[in-house]
PDB file of C-alpha atoms in Angstrom:
ATOM      1  CA  MET A   1      88.549 130.177  86.317  1.00 75.00           C
ATOM      2  CA  ALA A   2      87.098 128.468  89.350  1.00 86.00           C
ATOM      3  CA  GLY A   3      87.422 129.576  92.923  1.00 91.00           C
ATOM      4  CA  LEU A   4      88.843 127.382  95.666  1.00 96.00           C
ATOM      5  CA  PHE A   5      87.228 126.214  98.902  1.00 97.00           C
ATOM      6  CA  GLU A   6      89.811 125.959 101.698  1.00 97.00           C
ATOM      7  CA  LEU A   7      89.073 124.085 104.927  1.00 98.00           C
ATOM      8  CA  PHE A   8      90.834 125.418 108.027  1.00 98.00           C
ATOM      9  CA  VAL A   9      90.657 125.348 111.829  1.00 98.00           C
ATOM     10  CA  ASP A  10      89.989 128.715 113.469  1.00 96.00           C
ATOM     11  CA  ALA A  11      91.375 130.054 116.762  1.00 96.00           C
ATOM     12  CA  GLN A  12      88.477 128.461 118.694  1.00 96.00           C
ATOM     13  CA  SER A  13      89.251 125.004 117.183  1.00 97.00           C
ATOM     14  CA  HIS A  14      86.196 125.024 114.906  1.00 98.00           C
ATOM     15  CA  VAL A  15      86.407 123.889 111.301  1.00 98.00           C
ATOM     16  CA  ARG A  16      85.556 126.587 108.756  1.00 98.00           C
ATOM     17  CA  PHE A  17      85.929 127.054 105.028  1.00 98.00           C
ATOM     18  CA  ARG A  18      86.695 130.072 102.913  1.00 97.00           C
ATOM     19  CA  LEU A  19      86.023 130.627  99.238  1.00 96.00           C
ATOM     20  CA  THR A  20      88.910 132.293  97.436  1.00 96.00           C
ATOM     21  CA  ALA A  21      89.016 133.765  93.951  1.00 95.00           C
ATOM     22  CA  PRO A  22      91.725 132.642  91.504  1.00 94.00           C
ATOM     23  CA  ASP A  23      93.803 135.693  92.488  1.00 94.00           C
ATOM     24  CA  GLY A  24      93.687 134.732  96.197  1.00 93.00           C
ATOM     25  CA  THR A  25      91.028 137.239  97.247  1.00 96.00           C
ATOM     26  CA  VAL A  26      88.886 135.827 100.055  1.00 96.00           C
ATOM     27  CA  MET A  27      85.299 136.027  98.803  1.00 95.00           C
ATOM     28  CA  ALA A  28      83.497 134.379 101.743  1.00 96.00           C
ATOM     29  CA  VAL A  29      84.207 132.754 105.105  1.00 97.00           C
ATOM     30  CA  SER A  30      81.834 130.187 106.591  1.00 98.00           C
ATOM     31  CA  LYS A  31      80.271 129.904 109.990  1.00 98.00           C
ATOM     32  CA  PRO A  32      82.069 127.597 112.459  1.00 98.00           C
ATOM     33  CA  PHE A  33      81.392 123.849 112.181  1.00 98.00           C
ATOM     34  CA  ASP A  34      82.041 121.191 114.822  1.00 97.00           C
ATOM     35  CA  ASP A  35      83.826 118.807 112.450  1.00 98.00           C
ATOM     36  CA  LYS A  36      85.185 118.423 108.930  1.00 98.00           C
ATOM     37  CA  PRO A  37      82.234 116.397 107.516  1.00 98.00           C
ATOM     38  CA  ALA A  38      79.829 119.152 108.587  1.00 98.00           C
ATOM     39  CA  ALA A  39      82.028 121.795 106.915  1.00 98.00           C
ATOM     40  CA  VAL A  40      82.194 119.711 103.712  1.00 98.00           C
ATOM     41  CA  ALA A  41      78.377 119.469 103.775  1.00 98.00           C
ATOM     42  CA  GLY A  42      78.318 123.267 104.152  1.00 97.00           C
ATOM     43  CA  ILE A  43      80.467 123.614 101.032  1.00 97.00           C
ATOM     44  CA  ALA A  44      78.048 121.373  99.116  1.00 96.00           C
ATOM     45  CA  ALA A  45      75.141 123.535 100.286  1.00 95.00           C
ATOM     46  CA  VAL A  46      76.886 126.767  99.247  1.00 94.00           C
ATOM     47  CA  ARG A  47      77.578 125.316  95.797  1.00 93.00           C
ATOM     48  CA  GLU A  48      73.893 124.410  95.416  1.00 92.00           C
ATOM     49  CA  TYR A  49      72.536 127.704  96.768  1.00 91.00           C
ATOM     50  CA  ALA A  50      74.930 129.897  94.792  1.00 88.00           C
ATOM     51  CA  GLY A  51      74.223 128.093  91.536  1.00 84.00           C
ATOM     52  CA  MET A  52      70.469 128.481  91.873  1.00 84.00           C
ATOM     53  CA  GLY A  53      70.314 131.598  94.036  1.00 86.00           C
ATOM     54  CA  HIS A  54      68.468 134.785  93.205  1.00 89.00           C
ATOM     55  CA  ILE A  55      69.743 138.283  93.973  1.00 90.00           C
ATOM     56  CA  THR A  56      67.847 140.479  96.422  1.00 91.00           C
ATOM     57  CA  ASP A  57      68.943 144.122  96.587  1.00 92.00           C
ATOM     58  CA  LEU A  58      68.747 145.295 100.208  1.00 93.00           C
ATOM     59  CA  CYS A  59      70.702 148.503  99.585  1.00 91.00           C
ATOM     60  CA  PRO A  60      69.041 151.842 100.344  1.00 89.00           C
ATOM     61  CA  PRO A  61      67.693 153.756  97.338  1.00 86.00           C
ATOM     62  CA  HIS A  62      70.286 155.610  95.280  1.00 78.00           C
ATOM     63  CA  SER A  63      71.056 159.137  96.488  1.00 69.00           C
ATOM     64  CA  ASP A  64      72.552 162.000  94.517  1.00 70.00           C
ATOM     65  CA  GLY A  65      75.373 162.404  97.034  1.00 69.00           C
ATOM     66  CA  PRO A  66      78.898 161.086  96.559  1.00 72.00           C
ATOM     67  CA  ALA A  67      79.616 157.434  97.217  1.00 69.00           C
ATOM     68  CA  PRO A  68      81.155 156.715 100.628  1.00 66.00           C
ATOM     69  CA  ALA A  69      84.918 156.283 100.754  1.00 72.00           C
ATOM     70  CA  ARG A  70      86.121 152.729 100.424  1.00 68.00           C
ATOM     71  CA  THR A  71      87.819 151.546 103.608  1.00 67.00           C
ATOM     72  CA  HIS A  72      88.885 148.055 102.516  1.00 63.00           C
ATOM     73  CA  SER A  73      90.764 147.101  99.363  1.00 63.00           C
ATOM     74  CA  GLY A  74      89.073 143.708  99.054  1.00 60.00           C
ATOM     75  CA  GLN A  75      92.504 142.074  98.989  1.00 60.00           C
ATOM     76  CA  PRO A  76      93.777 139.683 101.648  1.00 58.00           C
ATOM     77  CA  SER A  77      96.302 141.084 104.072  1.00 58.00           C
ATOM     78  CA  GLY A  78      99.983 140.629 103.374  1.00 58.00           C
ATOM     79  CA  ALA A  79     100.239 138.155 106.254  1.00 58.00           C
ATOM     80  CA  TYR A  80      97.453 136.015 104.757  1.00 58.00           C
ATOM     81  CA  ARG A  81      99.140 136.004 101.344  1.00 60.00           C
ATOM     82  CA  ASP A  82     102.475 135.060 102.947  1.00 65.00           C
ATOM     83  CA  ARG A  83     100.869 132.131 104.826  1.00 65.00           C
ATOM     84  CA  ALA A  84      99.071 130.988 101.671  1.00 62.00           C
ATOM     85  CA  LEU A  85     102.308 131.063  99.667  1.00 63.00           C
ATOM     86  CA  HIS A  86     104.153 129.179 102.411  1.00 61.00           C
ATOM     87  CA  ARG A  87     101.345 126.619 102.646  1.00 63.00           C
ATOM     88  CA  ALA A  88     101.396 126.111  98.868  1.00 60.00           C
ATOM     89  CA  ALA A  89     105.173 125.663  98.891  1.00 62.00           C
ATOM     90  CA  THR A  90     105.129 123.111 101.713  1.00 59.00           C
ATOM     91  CA  THR A  91     102.010 121.092 100.820  1.00 56.00           C
ATOM     92  CA  LYS A  92     102.703 117.636  99.455  1.00 53.00           C
ATOM     93  CA  PRO A  93     101.347 117.136  95.928  1.00 52.00           C
ATOM     94  CA  GLY A  94      98.171 115.102  95.737  1.00 50.00           C
ATOM     95  CA  LEU A  95      97.009 115.933  99.257  1.00 48.00           C
ATOM     96  CA  ALA A  96      95.430 119.316  98.595  1.00 49.00           C
ATOM     97  CA  GLY A  97      91.685 119.242  99.143  1.00 51.00           C
ATOM     98  CA  ALA A  98      91.645 115.886 100.914  1.00 47.00           C
ATOM     99  CA  ALA A  99      88.695 115.719 103.290  1.00 46.00           C
TER     100      ALA A  99
END
């Protein structure tokens, strides 16, 4: 299944986008953009870079010690899920993703 790019306006009135997995997990959040066309161009760039990108491992070498405790579940907060469900329920069909 494909992920979803969501355009939104942050608290500082900048346009950003986030990439969400099919289950709603936020995978990435963009830098702030001044306007929607710039954010849409950023999405196009991410699509290009991710499709052709190489992986560089910058992690320290493996140690024999235990792995550090995980402090984040990787799941969006309950408040984010609630807003997303409300937004999905109140969005008019055919307007989702309009730029």
